[in-house]
Coordinates of C-alpha atoms in Angstrom, one line a residue:
X1 CA -28.1 0.0 19.4
X2 CA -29.2 -3.7 19.1
X3 CA -26.7 -6.5 19.3
X4 CA -27.0 -7.2 15.6
X5 CA -26.5 -3.6 14.7
X6 CA -23.5 -3.3 17.1
X7 CA -21.9 -6.4 15.5
X8 CA -22.4 -4.9 12.0
X9 CA -21.0 -1.6 13.2
X10 CA -17.9 -3.4 14.7
X11 CA -17.3 -5.3 11.4
X12 CA -17.4 -2.1 9.4
X13 CA -15.1 -0.5 11.9
X14 CA -12.6 -3.4 11.7
X15 CA -12.6 -3.2 7.9
X16 CA -11.9 0.6 8.0
X17 CA -9.1 0.1 10.6
X18 CA -7.4 -2.3 8.2
X19 CA -7.6 -0.2 5.0
X20 CA -8.8 3.3 5.8
X21 CA -9.3 6.0 4.9
X22 CA -8.4 7.7 8.2
X23 CA -11.3 10.0 8.5
X24 CA -13.9 7.3 7.9
X25 CA -12.2 5.0 10.4
X26 CA -12.2 7.7 13.0
X27 CA -15.8 8.6 12.4
X28 CA -16.9 4.9 12.6
X29 CA -14.9 4.4 15.8
X30 CA -16.6 7.4 17.5
X31 CA -20.0 6.3 16.4
X32 CA -19.3 2.7 17.6
X33 CA -18.3 4.0 21.0
X34 CA -21.5 5.9 21.4
X35 CA -19.7 9.1 22.4
X36 CA -20.6 12.5 21.1
X37 CA -17.7 14.8 19.9
X38 CA -18.3 16.9 23.0
X39 CA -18.0 13.9 25.3
X40 CA -14.8 12.8 23.5
X41 CA -13.4 16.4 23.9
X42 CA -14.2 16.3 27.6
X43 CA -12.5 13.0 28.2
X44 CA -9.4 14.3 26.3
X45 CA -9.4 17.4 28.6
X46 CA -9.5 15.2 31.7
X47 CA -6.2 13.7 30.4
X48 CA -4.6 17.0 29.8
X49 CA -5.3 17.1 26.1
X50 CA -6.8 20.3 24.7
X51 CA -8.5 19.7 21.4
X52 CA -11.3 21.8 19.9
X53 CA -14.6 20.4 18.6
X54 CA -13.7 22.0 15.3
X55 CA -10.5 20.0 15.0
X56 CA -12.3 16.7 15.9
X57 CA -15.0 17.5 13.3
X58 CA -12.5 18.3 10.6
X59 CA -10.6 15.1 11.3
X60 CA -13.6 12.9 11.0
X61 CA -14.8 14.6 7.8
X62 CA -11.4 14.6 6.0
X63 CA -11.0 18.3 6.0
X64 CA -7.7 18.1 7.9
X65 CA -5.8 15.4 9.8
X66 CA -3.5 15.3 12.8
X67 CA 0.1 16.0 11.9
X68 CA 1.7 18.1 14.6
X69 CA 3.3 16.4 17.7
X70 CA 0.5 17.5 20.0
X71 CA -2.2 16.3 17.6
X72 CA -0.5 12.9 17.2
X73 CA -0.4 12.6 21.0
X74 CA -4.1 13.4 21.1
X75 CA -4.8 10.7 18.5
X76 CA -3.0 8.1 20.6
X77 CA -5.1 9.1 23.6
X78 CA -8.3 8.9 21.4
X79 CA -7.3 5.3 20.4
X80 CA -7.2 4.5 24.1
X81 CA -10.5 6.2 24.9
X82 CA -12.3 4.5 22.0
X83 CA -10.8 1.1 23.1
X84 CA -8.9 0.7 19.8
X85 CA -5.6 -1.2 19.2
X86 CA -2.6 1.1 19.7
X87 CA -1.5 2.8 16.5
X88 CA -4.6 1.6 14.6
X89 CA -5.7 5.1 13.6
X90 CA -2.2 6.5 13.5
X91 CA -1.1 3.8 10.9
X92 CA -3.8 5.1 8.5
X93 CA -2.2 8.5 8.3
X94 CA 0.8 7.5 6.3
X95 CA 3.8 9.9 6.1
X96 CA 3.3 13.6 6.9
X97 CA 2.1 15.8 4.1
X98 CA 5.0 17.8 2.6
X99 CA 5.0 21.5 3.1
X100 CA 6.8 23.9 0.8
X101 CA 8.8 23.3 -2.4
X102 CA 12.0 22.1 -0.9
X103 CA 10.3 20.0 1.8
X104 CA 8.3 18.3 -0.9
X105 CA 11.3 17.3 -2.9
X106 CA 13.2 16.1 0.2
X107 CA 10.2 14.0 1.3
X108 CA 10.1 12.5 -2.2
X109 CA 13.4 10.8 -1.8
X110 CA 12.1 9.1 1.3
X111 CA 9.1 7.7 -0.6
X112 CA 10.5 4.2 -0.8
X113 CA 13.4 4.4 1.6
X114 CA 13.3 1.4 3.9
X115 CA 10.7 -0.4 1.7
X116 CA 12.2 -1.1 -1.8
X117 CA 15.7 -0.4 -3.0
X118 CA 17.3 1.4 -4.6
X119 CA 15.1 4.1 -3.1
X120 CA 16.6 7.1 -4.9
X121 CA 16.2 5.7 -8.5
X122 CA 12.7 4.7 -7.7
X123 CA 11.8 8.2 -6.6
X124 CA 13.6 9.8 -9.5
X125 CA 11.6 7.7 -11.9
X126 CA 8.4 8.5 -10.1
X127 CA 8.8 12.3 -10.0
X128 CA 8.1 12.9 -13.8
X129 CA 4.7 11.2 -13.6
X130 CA 3.8 11.9 -10.0
X131 CA 0.8 14.2 -10.6
X132 CA -1.8 13.7 -7.8
X133 CA -0.1 12.0 -4.9
X134 CA -0.6 8.3 -4.4
X135 CA -1.4 9.0 -0.8
X136 CA -5.0 9.5 -2.1
X137 CA -5.4 5.7 -2.5
X138 CA -5.0 2.6 -0.4
X139 CA -4.9 -1.0 -1.4
X140 CA -8.1 -2.9 -0.4
X141 CA -6.9 -6.1 -2.0
X142 CA -4.1 -7.0 -4.4
X143 CA -3.1 -10.1 -6.4
X144 CA 0.1 -10.7 -8.3
X145 CA 0.4 -13.6 -10.8
X146 CA 4.0 -14.1 -11.8
X147 CA 5.2 -16.3 -14.7
X148 CA 8.8 -17.6 -14.7
X149 CA 10.1 -18.8 -18.1
X150 CA 12.4 -21.7 -19.1
X151 CA 15.4 -19.4 -18.8
X152 CA 14.7 -18.8 -15.1
X153 CA 13.7 -15.2 -15.6
X154 CA 10.4 -13.6 -14.7
X155 CA 8.5 -13.1 -18.0
X156 CA 5.3 -11.5 -16.8
X157 CA 3.7 -10.0 -13.7
X158 CA -0.1 -9.5 -13.9
X159 CA -1.7 -7.5 -11.1
X160 CA -5.3 -7.2 -10.2
X161 CA -6.0 -4.6 -7.5
X162 CA -9.0 -3.1 -5.6
X163 CA -8.1 0.4 -4.5
X164 CA -10.0 2.6 -2.0
X165 CA -10.0 6.4 -2.5
X166 CA -9.3 8.4 0.6
X167 CA -10.6 11.6 -0.7
X168 CA -12.5 13.2 -3.7
X169 CA -10.5 13.4 -6.9
X170 CA -8.3 10.4 -7.2
X171 CA -8.1 9.6 -10.9
X172 CA -4.9 7.6 -11.4
X173 CA -2.6 5.0 -9.9
X174 CA 1.2 4.6 -10.2
X175 CA 2.4 1.1 -10.9
X176 CA 6.1 0.7 -10.0
X177 CA 8.4 -2.2 -11.0
X178 CA 12.0 -2.7 -9.9
X179 CA 13.6 -5.3 -12.2
X180 CA 16.6 -7.5 -11.5
X181 CA 19.9 -5.7 -10.9
X182 CA 21.7 -5.5 -14.2
X183 CA 18.7 -5.7 -16.4
X184 CA 17.8 -3.1 -19.1
X185 CA 15.1 -0.6 -18.0
X186 CA 13.8 -0.6 -21.6
X187 CA 13.1 -4.3 -21.2
X188 CA 10.4 -3.6 -18.5
X189 CA 7.2 -3.0 -20.5
X190 CA 3.9 -2.0 -18.8
X191 CA 0.3 -2.6 -20.2
X192 CA -3.1 -1.6 -18.9
X193 CA -5.6 -4.5 -19.0
X194 CA -8.9 -3.6 -17.2
X195 CA -10.6 -0.4 -16.0
X196 CA -7.6 1.8 -16.7
X197 CA -5.5 3.1 -19.6
X198 CA -1.8 3.6 -19.8
X199 CA -0.6 7.2 -19.4
X200 CA 3.0 8.4 -19.0
X201 CA 5.8 5.9 -18.5
X202 CA 9.0 6.8 -16.8
X203 CA 12.2 4.7 -16.7
X204 CA 15.4 5.4 -14.8
X205 CA 18.4 6.0 -17.0
X206 CA 20.7 3.6 -15.2
X207 CA 18.7 1.4 -12.8
X208 CA 16.1 -1.2 -13.8
X209 CA 13.1 0.8 -12.6
X210 CA 9.9 1.7 -14.5
X211 CA 6.9 3.7 -13.4
X212 CA 3.6 3.5 -15.3
X213 CA 0.7 5.9 -14.9
X214 CA -2.7 4.1 -15.0
X215 CA -5.5 6.5 -15.7
X216 CA -9.1 6.0 -14.5
X217 CA -12.1 7.0 -16.6
X218 CA -13.3 9.4 -13.9
X219 CA -12.5 10.9 -10.5
X220 CA -13.3 8.7 -7.6
X221 CA -15.4 9.8 -4.6
X222 CA -14.0 9.6 -1.1
X223 CA -14.4 6.0 0.2
X224 CA -15.2 4.7 -3.3
X225 CA -13.3 1.5 -4.5
X226 CA -11.9 0.9 -8.0
X227 CA -10.9 -2.4 -9.5
X228 CA -8.1 -2.4 -12.1
X229 CA -5.8 -4.9 -13.8
X230 CA -2.4 -4.3 -15.4
X231 CA 0.8 -6.1 -16.2
X232 CA 4.5 -5.8 -16.8
X233 CA 6.3 -7.9 -19.4
X234 CA 10.0 -8.4 -18.7
X235 CA 12.2 -9.0 -21.7
X236 CA 15.3 -9.4 -19.5
X237 CA 18.0 -12.1 -19.7
X238 CA 18.8 -11.8 -16.0
X239 CA 17.6 -14.7 -13.9
X240 CA 15.2 -14.0 -11.1
X241 CA 15.3 -15.3 -7.5
X242 CA 12.2 -13.7 -6.0
X243 CA 9.1 -11.6 -6.5
X244 CA 8.5 -8.9 -3.9
X245 CA 5.8 -6.3 -3.3
X246 CA 6.5 -3.2 -1.3
X247 CA 3.7 -1.8 0.9
X248 CA 4.1 1.9 1.9
X249 CA 0.7 1.8 3.6
X250 CA -1.1 -1.1 5.3
X251 CA -3.4 -3.2 3.0
X252 CA -6.4 -5.4 3.7
X253 CA -5.2 -8.5 1.8
X254 CA -2.5 -9.7 -0.6
X255 CA -2.1 -12.8 -2.7
X256 CA 0.9 -13.7 -4.8
X257 CA 1.3 -16.8 -7.0
X258 CA 4.4 -17.8 -9.0
X259 CA 4.2 -20.2 -11.9
X260 CA 7.3 -22.0 -13.1
X261 CA 8.1 -23.5 -16.6
X262 CA 8.5 -27.3 -16.5
X263 CA 12.1 -26.9 -17.5
X264 CA 12.9 -24.4 -14.8
X265 CA 11.6 -25.9 -11.5
X266 CA 13.2 -24.6 -8.4
X267 CA 14.5 -26.7 -5.6
X268 CA 12.7 -24.8 -2.8
X269 CA 10.4 -21.9 -2.4
X270 CA 9.7 -19.6 0.6
X271 CA 7.4 -16.8 1.5
X272 CA 9.1 -13.9 3.2
X273 CA 8.3 -10.6 5.0
X274 CA 10.5 -7.7 5.9
X275 CA 9.7 -4.7 8.0
X276 CA 10.7 -1.2 6.9
X277 CA 14.3 -0.3 7.6
X278 CA 15.1 -3.9 8.6
X279 CA 17.5 -6.3 6.9
X280 CA 16.0 -9.3 8.7
X281 CA 13.6 -11.4 6.6
X282 CA 11.1 -13.7 8.2
X283 CA 10.7 -16.8 6.0
X284 CA 8.7 -20.0 5.9
X285 CA 8.8 -22.7 3.2
X286 CA 6.1 -23.0 0.6
X287 CA 5.0 -26.3 -1.0
X288 CA 5.2 -26.5 -4.8
X289 CA 2.0 -27.8 -6.3
X290 CA 1.7 -30.4 -9.1
X291 CA 1.0 -27.6 -11.6
X292 CA 4.4 -26.1 -10.8
X293 CA 3.2 -23.1 -8.8
X294 CA 3.4 -21.7 -5.3
X295 CA 1.4 -19.0 -3.6
X296 CA 1.1 -16.8 -0.5
X297 CA -2.0 -15.2 1.0
X298 CA -2.0 -12.6 3.7
X299 CA -4.6 -10.5 5.6
X300 CA -4.0 -7.2 7.4
X301 CA -0.8 -6.6 5.6
X302 CA 1.5 -4.2 7.4
X303 CA 4.0 -1.7 5.9
X304 CA 7.0 -3.3 4.5
X305 CA 7.9 -6.0 1.9
X306 CA 6.2 -9.3 1.3
X307 CA 7.0 -11.8 -1.4
X308 CA 8.0 -15.3 -2.7
X309 CA 11.6 -16.4 -3.1
X310 CA 13.0 -19.5 -4.7
X311 CA 16.3 -21.4 -5.0
X312 CA 17.4 -23.2 -8.2
X313 CA 20.0 -25.5 -6.7

């Protein structure tokens, strides 16, 4: 492998480690290392890890993935053998695949637990339109454009996203919005704008949560990307104090911009980040531009919550 080829191989590997899918990232890491599957199996055996060639082959071709305790231990050793950052492959797995009817329902209520609250109403609104699991897709890049009106309420959130399909057959995306506490769920109105069409819409009966099914024109191939644009209109009288985006899986990049009406300028704005299951927010102040807007931009976005907050007084 020439130096230029190796550099290109490393760049491709780094991109896959940021956004997945898991099997392509594993395959790229093995190829970049120069090891054969047999050589990798032998090195694992020297460390007391027994893993068959068939399992390694299935993992790198997406036919199965490590889920059991011994398999996850083997994956951590593989990361070390291939000279990868710790947890870089493990993070691409996401939550375990549910098994059985009751396990599936129980896992559903943990879907947003530790990410966005209230987790139970979010899950209850998602279940009627779940269809194919959203674990089939990962966010390659995402941009939110938020408009705050003169009454200090968020009027519109427009989102442009590039999604990567982890496996054959992904044909829809679930857009989820949690409105301000006390707002009417019926006041959260979704719309499809580009490369998708609106399918089923589910609202929670008591909490301001809405889920919109965005349908693609065709099924995506494994590794294929899809660009779409959608928006939510918010006809709610409840003032807003922040815009937040929950990431259940790592994402390659995220941009959020907030635009304020001239008669509703905040005193200060901050970007913030919160890890899953943590109450602590890491904040830093954002400058307000002359056109009354602020923005944040992030690369290698981890699981958790990221957003922009503002103070009126």
